[in-house]
Coordinates of C-alpha atoms in Angstrom, one line a residue:
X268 CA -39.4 -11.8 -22.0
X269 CA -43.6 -12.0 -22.2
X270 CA -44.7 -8.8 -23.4
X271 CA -47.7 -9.8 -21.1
X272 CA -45.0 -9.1 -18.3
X273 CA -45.0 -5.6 -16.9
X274 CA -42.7 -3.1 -16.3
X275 CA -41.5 -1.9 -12.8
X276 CA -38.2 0.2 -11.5
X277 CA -35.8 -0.7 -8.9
X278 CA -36.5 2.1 -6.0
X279 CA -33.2 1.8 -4.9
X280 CA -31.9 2.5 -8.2
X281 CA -34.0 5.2 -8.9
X282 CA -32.7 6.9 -5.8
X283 CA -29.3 6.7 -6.6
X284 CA -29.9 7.6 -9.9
X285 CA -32.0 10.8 -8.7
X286 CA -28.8 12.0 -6.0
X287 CA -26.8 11.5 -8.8
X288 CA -28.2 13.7 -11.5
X289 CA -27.9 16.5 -8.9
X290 CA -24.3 16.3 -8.6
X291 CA -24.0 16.7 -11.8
X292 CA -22.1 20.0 -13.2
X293 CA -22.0 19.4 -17.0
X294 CA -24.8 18.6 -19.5
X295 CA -22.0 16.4 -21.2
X296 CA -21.9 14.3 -18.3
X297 CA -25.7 14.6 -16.8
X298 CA -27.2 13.2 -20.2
X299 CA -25.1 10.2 -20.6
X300 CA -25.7 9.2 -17.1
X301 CA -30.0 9.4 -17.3
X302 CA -29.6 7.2 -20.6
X303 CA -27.0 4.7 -19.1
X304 CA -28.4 4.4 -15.9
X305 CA -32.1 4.0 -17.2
X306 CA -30.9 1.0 -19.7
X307 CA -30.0 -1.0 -16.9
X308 CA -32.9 -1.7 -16.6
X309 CA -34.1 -5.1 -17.8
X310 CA -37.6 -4.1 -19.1
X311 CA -35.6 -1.6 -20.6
X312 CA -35.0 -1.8 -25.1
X313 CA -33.9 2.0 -25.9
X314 CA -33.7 5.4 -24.0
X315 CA -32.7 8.5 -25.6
X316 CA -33.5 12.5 -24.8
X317 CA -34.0 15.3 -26.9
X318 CA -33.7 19.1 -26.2
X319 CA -35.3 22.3 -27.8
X320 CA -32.8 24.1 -29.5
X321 CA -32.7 26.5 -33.0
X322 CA -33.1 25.0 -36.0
X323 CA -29.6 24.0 -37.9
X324 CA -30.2 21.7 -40.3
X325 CA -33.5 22.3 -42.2
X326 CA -32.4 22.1 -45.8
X327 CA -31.1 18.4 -44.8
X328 CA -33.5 17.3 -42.5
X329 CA -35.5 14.2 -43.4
X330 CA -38.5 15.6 -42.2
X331 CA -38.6 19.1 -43.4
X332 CA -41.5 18.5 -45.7
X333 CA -43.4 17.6 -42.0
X334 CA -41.6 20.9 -40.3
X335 CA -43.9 23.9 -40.0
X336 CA -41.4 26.3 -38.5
X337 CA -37.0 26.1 -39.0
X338 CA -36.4 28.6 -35.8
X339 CA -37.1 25.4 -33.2
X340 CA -36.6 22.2 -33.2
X341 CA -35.8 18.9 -31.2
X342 CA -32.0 18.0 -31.0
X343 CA -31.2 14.1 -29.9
X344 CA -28.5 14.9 -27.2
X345 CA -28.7 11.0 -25.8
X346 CA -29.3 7.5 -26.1
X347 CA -28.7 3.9 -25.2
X348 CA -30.3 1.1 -26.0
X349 CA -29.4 -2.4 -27.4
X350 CA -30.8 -4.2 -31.0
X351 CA -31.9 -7.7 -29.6
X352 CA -31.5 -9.5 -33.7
X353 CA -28.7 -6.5 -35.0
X354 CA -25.2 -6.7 -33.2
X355 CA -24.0 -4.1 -35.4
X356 CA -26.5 -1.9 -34.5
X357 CA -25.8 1.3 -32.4
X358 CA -28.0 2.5 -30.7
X359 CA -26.2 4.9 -28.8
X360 CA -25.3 6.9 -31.8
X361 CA -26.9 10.7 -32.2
X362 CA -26.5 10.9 -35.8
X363 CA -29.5 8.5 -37.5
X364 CA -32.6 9.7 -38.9
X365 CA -33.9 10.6 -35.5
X366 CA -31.7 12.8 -34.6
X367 CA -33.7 15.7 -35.3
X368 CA -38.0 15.9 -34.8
X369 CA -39.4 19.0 -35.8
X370 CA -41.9 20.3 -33.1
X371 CA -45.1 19.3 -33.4
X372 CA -44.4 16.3 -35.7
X373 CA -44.9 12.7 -34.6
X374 CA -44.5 11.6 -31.1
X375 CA -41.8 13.3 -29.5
X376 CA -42.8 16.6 -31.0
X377 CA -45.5 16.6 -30.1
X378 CA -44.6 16.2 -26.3
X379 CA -42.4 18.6 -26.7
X380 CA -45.4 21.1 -28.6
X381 CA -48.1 20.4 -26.5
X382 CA -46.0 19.4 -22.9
X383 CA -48.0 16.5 -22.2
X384 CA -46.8 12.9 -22.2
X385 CA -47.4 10.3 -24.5
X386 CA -48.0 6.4 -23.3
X387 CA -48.4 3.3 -25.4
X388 CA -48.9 1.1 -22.5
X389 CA -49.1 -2.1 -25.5
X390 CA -47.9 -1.5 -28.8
X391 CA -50.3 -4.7 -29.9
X392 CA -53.0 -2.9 -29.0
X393 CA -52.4 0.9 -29.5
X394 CA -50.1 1.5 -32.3
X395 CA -51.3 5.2 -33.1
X396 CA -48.1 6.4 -32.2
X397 CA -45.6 3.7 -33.6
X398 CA -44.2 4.9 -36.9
X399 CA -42.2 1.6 -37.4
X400 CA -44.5 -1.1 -36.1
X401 CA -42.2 -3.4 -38.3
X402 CA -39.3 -2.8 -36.4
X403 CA -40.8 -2.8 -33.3
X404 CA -41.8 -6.2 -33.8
X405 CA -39.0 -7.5 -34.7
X406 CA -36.8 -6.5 -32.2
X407 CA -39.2 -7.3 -29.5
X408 CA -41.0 -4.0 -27.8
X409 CA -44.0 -4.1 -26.7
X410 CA -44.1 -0.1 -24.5
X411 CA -43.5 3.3 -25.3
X412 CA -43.3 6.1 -22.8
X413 CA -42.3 10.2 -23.5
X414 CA -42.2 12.9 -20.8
X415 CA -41.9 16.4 -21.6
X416 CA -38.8 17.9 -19.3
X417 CA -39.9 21.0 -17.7
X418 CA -39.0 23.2 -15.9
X419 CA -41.3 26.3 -14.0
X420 CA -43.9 25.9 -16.8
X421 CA -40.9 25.7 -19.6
X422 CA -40.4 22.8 -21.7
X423 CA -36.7 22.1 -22.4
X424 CA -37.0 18.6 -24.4
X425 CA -38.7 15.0 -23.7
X426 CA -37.4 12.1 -22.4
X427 CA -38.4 8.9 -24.0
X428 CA -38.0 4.9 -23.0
X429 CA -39.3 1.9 -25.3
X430 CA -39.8 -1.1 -23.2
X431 CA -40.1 -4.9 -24.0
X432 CA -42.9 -5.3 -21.1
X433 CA -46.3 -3.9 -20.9
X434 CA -46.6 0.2 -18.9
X435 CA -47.9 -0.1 -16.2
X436 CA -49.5 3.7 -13.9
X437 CA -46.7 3.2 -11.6
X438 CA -43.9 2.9 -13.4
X439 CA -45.2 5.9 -15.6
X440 CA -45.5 7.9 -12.1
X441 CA -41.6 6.9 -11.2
X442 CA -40.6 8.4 -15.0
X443 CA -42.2 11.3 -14.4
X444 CA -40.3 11.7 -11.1
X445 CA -36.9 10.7 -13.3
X446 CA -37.9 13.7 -15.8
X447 CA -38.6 16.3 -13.8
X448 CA -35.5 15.7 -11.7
X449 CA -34.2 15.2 -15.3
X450 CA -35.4 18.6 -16.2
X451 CA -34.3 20.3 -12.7
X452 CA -30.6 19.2 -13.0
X453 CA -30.3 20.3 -16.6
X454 CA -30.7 23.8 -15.8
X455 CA -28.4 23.8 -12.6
X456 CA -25.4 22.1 -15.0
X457 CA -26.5 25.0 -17.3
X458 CA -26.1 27.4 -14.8
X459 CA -22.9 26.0 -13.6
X460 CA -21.6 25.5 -17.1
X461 CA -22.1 29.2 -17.7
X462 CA -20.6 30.1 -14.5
X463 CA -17.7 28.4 -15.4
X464 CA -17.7 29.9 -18.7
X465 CA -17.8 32.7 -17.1
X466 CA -15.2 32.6 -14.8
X467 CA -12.5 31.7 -17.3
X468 CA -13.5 34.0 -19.8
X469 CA -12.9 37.0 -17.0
X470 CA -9.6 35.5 -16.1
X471 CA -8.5 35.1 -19.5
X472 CA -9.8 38.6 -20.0
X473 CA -7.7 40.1 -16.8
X474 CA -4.8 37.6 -17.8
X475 CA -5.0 40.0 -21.5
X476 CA -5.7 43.4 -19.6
X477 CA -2.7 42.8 -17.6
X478 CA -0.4 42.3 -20.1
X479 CA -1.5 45.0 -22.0
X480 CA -0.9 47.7 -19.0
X481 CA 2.6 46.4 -18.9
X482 CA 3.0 46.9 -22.6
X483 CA 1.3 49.8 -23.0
X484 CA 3.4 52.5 -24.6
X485 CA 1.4 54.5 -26.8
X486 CA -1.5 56.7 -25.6
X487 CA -4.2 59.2 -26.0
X488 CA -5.1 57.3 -29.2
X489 CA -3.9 58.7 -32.7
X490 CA -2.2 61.6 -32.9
X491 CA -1.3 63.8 -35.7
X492 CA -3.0 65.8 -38.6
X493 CA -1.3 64.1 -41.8
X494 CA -3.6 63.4 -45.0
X495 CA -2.7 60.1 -44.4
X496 CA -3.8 59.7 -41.3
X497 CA -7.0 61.2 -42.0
X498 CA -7.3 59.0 -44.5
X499 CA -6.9 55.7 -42.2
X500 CA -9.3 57.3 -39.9
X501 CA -11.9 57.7 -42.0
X502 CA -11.6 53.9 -42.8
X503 CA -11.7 53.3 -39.4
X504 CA -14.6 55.3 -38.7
X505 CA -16.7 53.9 -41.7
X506 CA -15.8 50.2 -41.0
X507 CA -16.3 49.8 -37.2
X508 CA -19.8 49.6 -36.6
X509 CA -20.1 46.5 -38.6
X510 CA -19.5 42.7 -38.1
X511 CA -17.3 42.8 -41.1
X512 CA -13.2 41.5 -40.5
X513 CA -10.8 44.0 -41.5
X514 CA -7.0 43.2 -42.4
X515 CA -4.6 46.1 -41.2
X516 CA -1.1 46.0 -43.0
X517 CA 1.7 48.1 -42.7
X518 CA 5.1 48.1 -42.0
X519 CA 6.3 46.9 -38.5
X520 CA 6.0 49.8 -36.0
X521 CA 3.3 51.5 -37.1
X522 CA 0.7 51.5 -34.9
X523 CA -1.7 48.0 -36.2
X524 CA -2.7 47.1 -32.9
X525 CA -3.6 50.6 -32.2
X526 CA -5.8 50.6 -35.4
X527 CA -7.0 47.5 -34.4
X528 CA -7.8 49.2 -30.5
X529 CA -9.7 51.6 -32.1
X530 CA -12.1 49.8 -34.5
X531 CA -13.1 48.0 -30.9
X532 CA -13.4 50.4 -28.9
X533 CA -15.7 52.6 -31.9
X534 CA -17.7 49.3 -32.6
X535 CA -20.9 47.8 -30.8
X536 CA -18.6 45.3 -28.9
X537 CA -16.7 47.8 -27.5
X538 CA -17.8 46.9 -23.7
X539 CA -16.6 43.1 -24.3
X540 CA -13.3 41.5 -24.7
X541 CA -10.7 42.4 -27.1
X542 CA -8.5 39.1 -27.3
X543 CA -5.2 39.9 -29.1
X544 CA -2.9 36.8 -30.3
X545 CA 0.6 36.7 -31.7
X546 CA 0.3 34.0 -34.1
X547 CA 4.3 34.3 -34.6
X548 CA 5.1 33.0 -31.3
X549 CA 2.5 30.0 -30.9
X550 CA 4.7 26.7 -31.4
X551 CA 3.1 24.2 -33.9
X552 CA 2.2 21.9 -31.4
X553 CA 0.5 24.2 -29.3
X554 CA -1.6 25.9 -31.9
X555 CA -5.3 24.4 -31.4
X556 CA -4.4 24.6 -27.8
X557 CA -3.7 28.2 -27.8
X558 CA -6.4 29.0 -29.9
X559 CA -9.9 26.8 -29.3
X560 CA -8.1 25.5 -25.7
X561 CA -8.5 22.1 -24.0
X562 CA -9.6 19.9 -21.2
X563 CA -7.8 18.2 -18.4
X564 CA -5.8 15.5 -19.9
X565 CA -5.9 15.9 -23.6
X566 CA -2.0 15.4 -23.3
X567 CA 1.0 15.3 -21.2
X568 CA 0.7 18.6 -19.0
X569 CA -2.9 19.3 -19.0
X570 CA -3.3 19.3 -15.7
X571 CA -6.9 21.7 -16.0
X572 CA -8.9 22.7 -18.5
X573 CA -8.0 25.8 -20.7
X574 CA -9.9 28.7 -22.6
X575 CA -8.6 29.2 -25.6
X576 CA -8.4 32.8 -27.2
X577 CA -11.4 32.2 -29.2
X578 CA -13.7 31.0 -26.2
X579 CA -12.1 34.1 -24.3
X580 CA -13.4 36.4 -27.2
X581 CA -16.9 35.4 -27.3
X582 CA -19.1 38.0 -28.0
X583 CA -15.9 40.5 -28.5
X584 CA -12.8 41.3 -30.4
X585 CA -10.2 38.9 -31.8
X586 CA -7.5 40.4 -32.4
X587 CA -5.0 38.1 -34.6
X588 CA -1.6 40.0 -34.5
X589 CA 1.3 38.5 -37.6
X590 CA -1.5 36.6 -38.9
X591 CA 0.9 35.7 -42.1
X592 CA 3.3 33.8 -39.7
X593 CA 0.9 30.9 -38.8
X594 CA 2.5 28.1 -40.8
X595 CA 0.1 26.7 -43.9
X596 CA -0.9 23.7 -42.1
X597 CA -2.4 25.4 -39.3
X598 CA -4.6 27.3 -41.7
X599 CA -7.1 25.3 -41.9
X600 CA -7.9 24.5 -38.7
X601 CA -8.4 28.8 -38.4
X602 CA -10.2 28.9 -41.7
X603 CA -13.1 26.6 -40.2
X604 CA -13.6 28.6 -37.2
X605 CA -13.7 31.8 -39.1
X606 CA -16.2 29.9 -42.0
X607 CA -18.6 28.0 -39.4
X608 CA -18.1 29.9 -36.2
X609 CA -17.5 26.8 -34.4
X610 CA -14.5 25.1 -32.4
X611 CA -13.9 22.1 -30.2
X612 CA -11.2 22.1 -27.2
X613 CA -8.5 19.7 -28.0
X614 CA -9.4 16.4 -26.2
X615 CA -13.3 17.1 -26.3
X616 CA -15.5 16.3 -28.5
X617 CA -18.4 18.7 -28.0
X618 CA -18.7 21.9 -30.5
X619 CA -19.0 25.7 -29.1
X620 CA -20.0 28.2 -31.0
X621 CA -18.6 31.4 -31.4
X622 CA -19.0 34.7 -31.9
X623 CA -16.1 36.9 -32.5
X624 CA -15.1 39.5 -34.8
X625 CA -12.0 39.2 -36.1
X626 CA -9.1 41.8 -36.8
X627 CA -5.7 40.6 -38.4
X628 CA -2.7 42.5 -39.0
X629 CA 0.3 41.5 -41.0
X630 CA 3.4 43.6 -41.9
X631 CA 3.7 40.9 -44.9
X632 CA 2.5 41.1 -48.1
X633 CA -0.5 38.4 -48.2
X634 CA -1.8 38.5 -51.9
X635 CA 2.5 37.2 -53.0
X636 CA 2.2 35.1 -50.3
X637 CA -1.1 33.2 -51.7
X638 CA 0.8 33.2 -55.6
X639 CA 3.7 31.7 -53.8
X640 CA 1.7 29.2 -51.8
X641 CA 2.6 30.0 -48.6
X642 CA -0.9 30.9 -47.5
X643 CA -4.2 30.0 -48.1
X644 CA -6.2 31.9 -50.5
X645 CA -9.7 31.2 -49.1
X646 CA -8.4 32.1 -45.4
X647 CA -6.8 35.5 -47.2
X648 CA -10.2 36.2 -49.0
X649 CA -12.2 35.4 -45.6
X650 CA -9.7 38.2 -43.8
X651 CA -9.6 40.5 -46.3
X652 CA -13.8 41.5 -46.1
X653 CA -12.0 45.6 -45.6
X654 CA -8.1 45.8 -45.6
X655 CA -6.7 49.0 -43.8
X656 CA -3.2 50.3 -44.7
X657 CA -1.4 51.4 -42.0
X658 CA 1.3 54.5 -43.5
X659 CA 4.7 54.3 -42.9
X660 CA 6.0 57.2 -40.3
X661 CA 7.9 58.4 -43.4
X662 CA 4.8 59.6 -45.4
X663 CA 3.5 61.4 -42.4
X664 CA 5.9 64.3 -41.8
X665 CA 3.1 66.5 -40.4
X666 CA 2.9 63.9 -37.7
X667 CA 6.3 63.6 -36.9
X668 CA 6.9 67.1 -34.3
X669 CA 2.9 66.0 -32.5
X670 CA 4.3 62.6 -32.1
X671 CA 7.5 63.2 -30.6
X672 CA 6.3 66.3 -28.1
X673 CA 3.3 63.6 -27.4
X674 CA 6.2 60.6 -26.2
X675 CA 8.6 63.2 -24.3
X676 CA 5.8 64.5 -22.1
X677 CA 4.7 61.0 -21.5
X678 CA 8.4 59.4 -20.8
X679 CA 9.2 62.9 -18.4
X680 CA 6.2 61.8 -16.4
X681 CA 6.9 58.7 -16.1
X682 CA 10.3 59.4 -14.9
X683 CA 9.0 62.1 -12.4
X684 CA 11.5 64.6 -14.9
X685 CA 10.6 68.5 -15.6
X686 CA 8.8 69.5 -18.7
X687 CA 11.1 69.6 -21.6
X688 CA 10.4 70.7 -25.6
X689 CA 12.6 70.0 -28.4
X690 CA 14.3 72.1 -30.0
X691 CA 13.1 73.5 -33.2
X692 CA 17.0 71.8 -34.9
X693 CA 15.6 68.3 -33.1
X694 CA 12.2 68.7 -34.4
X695 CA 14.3 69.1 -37.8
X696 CA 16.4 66.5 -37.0
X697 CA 13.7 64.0 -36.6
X698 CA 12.0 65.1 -39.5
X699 CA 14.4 64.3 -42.0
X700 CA 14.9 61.1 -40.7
X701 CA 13.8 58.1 -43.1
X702 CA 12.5 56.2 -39.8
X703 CA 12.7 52.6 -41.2
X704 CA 11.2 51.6 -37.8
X705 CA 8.6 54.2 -37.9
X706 CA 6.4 54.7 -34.6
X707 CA 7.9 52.2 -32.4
X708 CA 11.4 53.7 -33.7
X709 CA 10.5 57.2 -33.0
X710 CA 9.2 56.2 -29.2
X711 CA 12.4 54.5 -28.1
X712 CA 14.7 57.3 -29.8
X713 CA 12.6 60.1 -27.4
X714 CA 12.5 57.4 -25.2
X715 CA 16.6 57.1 -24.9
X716 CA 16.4 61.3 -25.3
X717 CA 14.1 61.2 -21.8
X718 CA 16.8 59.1 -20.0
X719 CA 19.7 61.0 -20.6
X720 CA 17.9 64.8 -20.3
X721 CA 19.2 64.7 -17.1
X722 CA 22.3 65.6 -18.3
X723 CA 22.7 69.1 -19.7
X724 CA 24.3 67.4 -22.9
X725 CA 21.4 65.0 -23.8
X726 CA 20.9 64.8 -27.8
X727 CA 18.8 63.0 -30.2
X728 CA 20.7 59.7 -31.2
X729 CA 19.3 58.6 -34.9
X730 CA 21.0 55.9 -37.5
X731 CA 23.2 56.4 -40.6
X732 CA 25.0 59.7 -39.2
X733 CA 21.9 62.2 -39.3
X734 CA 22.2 63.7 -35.8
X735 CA 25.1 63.6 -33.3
X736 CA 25.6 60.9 -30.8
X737 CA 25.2 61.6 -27.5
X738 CA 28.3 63.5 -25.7
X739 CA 29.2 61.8 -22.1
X740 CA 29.8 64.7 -20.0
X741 CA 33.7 64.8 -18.7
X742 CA 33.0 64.7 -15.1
X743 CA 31.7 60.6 -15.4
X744 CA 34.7 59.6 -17.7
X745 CA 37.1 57.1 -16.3
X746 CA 40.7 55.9 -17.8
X747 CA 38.7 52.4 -18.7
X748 CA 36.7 54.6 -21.1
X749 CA 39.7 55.4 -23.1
X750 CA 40.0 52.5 -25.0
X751 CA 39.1 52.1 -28.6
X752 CA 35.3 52.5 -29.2
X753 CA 33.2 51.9 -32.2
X754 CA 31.5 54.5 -33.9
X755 CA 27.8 54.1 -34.7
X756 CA 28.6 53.8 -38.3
X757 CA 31.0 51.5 -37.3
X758 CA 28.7 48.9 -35.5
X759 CA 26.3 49.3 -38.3
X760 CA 28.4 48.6 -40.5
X761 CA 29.7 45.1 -38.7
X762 CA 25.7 44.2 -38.1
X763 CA 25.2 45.0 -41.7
X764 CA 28.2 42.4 -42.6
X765 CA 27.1 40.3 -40.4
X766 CA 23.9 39.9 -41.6
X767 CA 24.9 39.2 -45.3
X768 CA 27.1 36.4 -44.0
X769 CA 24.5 34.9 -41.9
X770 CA 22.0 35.3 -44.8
X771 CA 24.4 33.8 -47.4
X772 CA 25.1 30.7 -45.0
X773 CA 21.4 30.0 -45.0
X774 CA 21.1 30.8 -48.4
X775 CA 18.8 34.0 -48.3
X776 CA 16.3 31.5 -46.1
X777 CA 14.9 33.6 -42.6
X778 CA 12.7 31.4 -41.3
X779 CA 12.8 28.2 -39.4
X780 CA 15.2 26.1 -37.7
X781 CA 17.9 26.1 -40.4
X782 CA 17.0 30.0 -41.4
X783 CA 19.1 33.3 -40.8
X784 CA 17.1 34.3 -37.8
X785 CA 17.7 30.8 -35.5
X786 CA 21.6 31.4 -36.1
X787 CA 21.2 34.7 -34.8
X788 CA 19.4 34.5 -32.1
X789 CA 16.8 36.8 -33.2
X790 CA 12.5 36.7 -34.0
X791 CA 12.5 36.5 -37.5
X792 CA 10.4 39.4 -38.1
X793 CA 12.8 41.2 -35.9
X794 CA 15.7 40.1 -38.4
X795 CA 13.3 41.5 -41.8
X796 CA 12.6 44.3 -40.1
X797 CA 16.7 45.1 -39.6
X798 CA 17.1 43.6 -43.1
X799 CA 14.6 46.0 -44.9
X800 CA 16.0 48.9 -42.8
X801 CA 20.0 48.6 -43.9
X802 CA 18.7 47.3 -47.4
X803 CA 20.6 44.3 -47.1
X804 CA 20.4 42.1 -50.2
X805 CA 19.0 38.0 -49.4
X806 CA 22.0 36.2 -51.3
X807 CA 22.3 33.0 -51.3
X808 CA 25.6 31.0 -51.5
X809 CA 26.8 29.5 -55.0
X810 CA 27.8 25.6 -54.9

């Protein structure tokens, strides 16, 4: 094609072209169509668009020396465009050495500075502005025209086109219509790119709020006036206001996603989401889903798209519950998350950023699990900023009598029961006890105590013989109650034997699909909590 030729748009085209970019509701779809659309073009050599965004890679940018200011720079965001002597170039690609233009500097930034357009109408006669005159040459362009996009007086990037044909007035007035509807639809796919945002993250925040009512068991925050809880409080109270991530460990049942409720609610996020996952009971498969979500059709039942808990915790909480059950080669893909603060949704290929604090809790014991290579010792270090040990009930005996008055009057109101106080031989009673399931243990024993106060007879019911079970009254016994019945100490004893077998068969091995737990029927932290309360021994079978 003469370069002597000049350059003209299809009206037509540039109609459709303009309805089109309205319709648009995404900037991942809007960009791609400008640059496709405006290619088609005959005339047309290369189009590409750059937005104004912060500054992210200065120490690597091959124009640093040329950059004046790292807060602001141009981002390349699209481009098409065809090599007429290179079939193995791509042109579409956003990663070459033009991917970045500091503001100011050569001829996109300084559209993009200044807001006002720059036209080469013949390179062979103006080449001020061509940095590669070379190249332009050879592959045959002969125009250059870049359009700042604004928007009320705001410039949000520049739109550029090299052409093989001479610019001509009125094909530079038709671009600048392009750009500023360019500019326009950008900020409505903005907008509705937020709202969605938006939306989801409120549903996935009522999705967590209402699941946390219907779990809800403890309340009225920590109660109790033990050294040790003192102790944790302080902690608490020293390590909330910061962005720092805090481990909580402890045994399970006492209280880590309470501690982990109070460093939000006494930190600067408190009025945005707190995002709790249980990494134990994520399948595999489902893991980036769950966690960084995905769009319609990354696989087989994907029918929408999907906020995943990280996108729902965006400016909050997240609150990673049995963080040493997520299997070691999932760890990585949380360890770059947590490192960069970055994520893609499965089946999309665009990066969000993120900005969540993050709490884990873990009854395990992390630091054996890195020396026995079970978890990853850069993900435990980046977790670990301020660990928070959670006391087990039985070093708390102070709390013990607050605690259990605290759960009765809740579980009597609840039940729409009169007030009742222990006795001072309960309160005894439950202070001796070793409670190997500690808080959660204690609630469901005054718990099981509320049910049956109804009944004049109603006594505490504790493990391993320490208080008396509860007496059945003799007006509701019938003849079918006379039968043999186990003892407590009795069934204990057959779970206890049970257990060893089950643990011998598997050869001391809990976890998986061949491990103790499976066999059972059980959650494998449900079946070390039972194991570390009876004291039962991991043997493994010989031969």
């Amino acid at each position: 094609m003469s370069a002597q030729q000049t350059f003209h748009f299809n009206i037509m085209e540039i109609q459709s072209l303009i309805l089109e970019m309205g319709e648009q509701r995404s900037t991942s779809t809007l960009f791609p169509l400008i640059v496709k659309r405006l290619f088609q073009f005959e005339e047309i050599s290369l189009v590409r668009i750059w937005l104004i965004d912060n500054g992210d890679i200065c120490s690597s940018c091959l124009m640093i020396n040329e950059c004046e200011r790292n807060d602001k720079c141009l981002h390349l965001v699209a481009s098409a465009g065809c090599s007429s002597c290179d079939r193995s170039a791509d042109w579409s690609r956003l990663d070459g050495k033009f991917k970045r233009f500091p503001m100011g500097v050569r001829k996109v930034g300084h559209i993009a500075a200044t807001g006002k357009p720059i036209v080469v109408e013949s390179i062979s006669e103006d080449s001020k502005w061509i940095a590669d005159q070379d190249w332009a040459k050879k592959e045959g362009i002969n125009g250059f025209a870049g359009q700042p996009m604004q928007f009320h007086d705001k410039i949000l990037g520049v739109l550029a086109i090299f052409t093989k044909t001479r610019i001509t007035p009125p094909a530079l007035a038709v671009l600048n219509i392009i750009t500023n509807h360019a500019a326009t639809a950008l900020v409505n796919a903005r907008a509705f790119e937020k709202i969605e945002e938006l939306t989801t993250q409120l549903a996935a925040e009522n999705n967590y709020l209402r699941e946390e009512l219907q779990g809800v068991a403890s309340h009225g925050g920590f109660i109790g006036r033990s050294a040790a809880l003192e102790r944790m409080i302080q902690q608490i109270d020293l390590v909330a206001p910061t962005q720092a991530n805090v481990l909580i460990q402890g045994e399970s049942g006492t209280g880590k996603e309470l501690v982990a409720r109070e460093l939000h609610q006494r930190s600067e996020r408190r009025n945005k989401p707190l995002i709790k996952v249980n990494c134990a009971s994520i399948p595999k498969e489902l893991f980036a889903s769950e966690f960084f979500g995905h769009v319609k059709g990354a696989y087989t039942g994907a029918h929408t798209n999907r906020e995943g808990k990280f996108g729902a915790a965006h400016h909050g909480t997240l609150f990673l519950d049995e963080i040493g059950e997520i299997p070691l080669g999932l760890q990585a893909q949380l360890l770059r998350v947590l490192q960069e603060g970055e994520y893609e949704r499965v089946g999309e290929e665009k990066v969000r950023k993120v900005d969540a604090r993050i709490i884990a809790a873990t009854n395990r014991d992390l630091q054996k699990e890195v020396e026995e290579g079970r978890f990853r010792e850069d993900l435990y270090f980046r977790l670990n900023v301020f660990p928070i040990i959670v006391p087990p009930l039985r070093t708390r005996k102070e709390d013990i009598a607050p605690l259990a008055n605290h759960f009765l009057k809740y579980f009597l109101a609840t039940m729409n029961r009169p007030s009742l106080l222990f006795t001072p031989e309960q309160i005894s009673q439950l202070v001796e006890y070793d409670w190997p399931g500690n808080i959660r243990e204690l609630q469901n024993i005054v718990e099981r105590f509320a049910i049956s106060s109804a009944v004049d007879s109603a006594q505490l019911e504790l493990l391993h013989g320490k208080a008396k079970p509860t007496q059945i009254p003799s007006h509701i016994c019938s003849s079918d109650m006379l039968e043999p019945l186990l003892t407590e100490d009795e069934m204990i004893r057959l779970q206890i034997n049970n257990i060893g077998k089950d643990l011998e068969r598997c050869n001391g091995k809990i976890y998986g699909e061949d491990g103790a737990a499976a066999l059972l029927g059980l959650k494998p932290t449900t079946l070390a909590t039972r194991i570390k309360k009876f004291k039962i021994q991991r043997t493994k079978r010989i031969g």
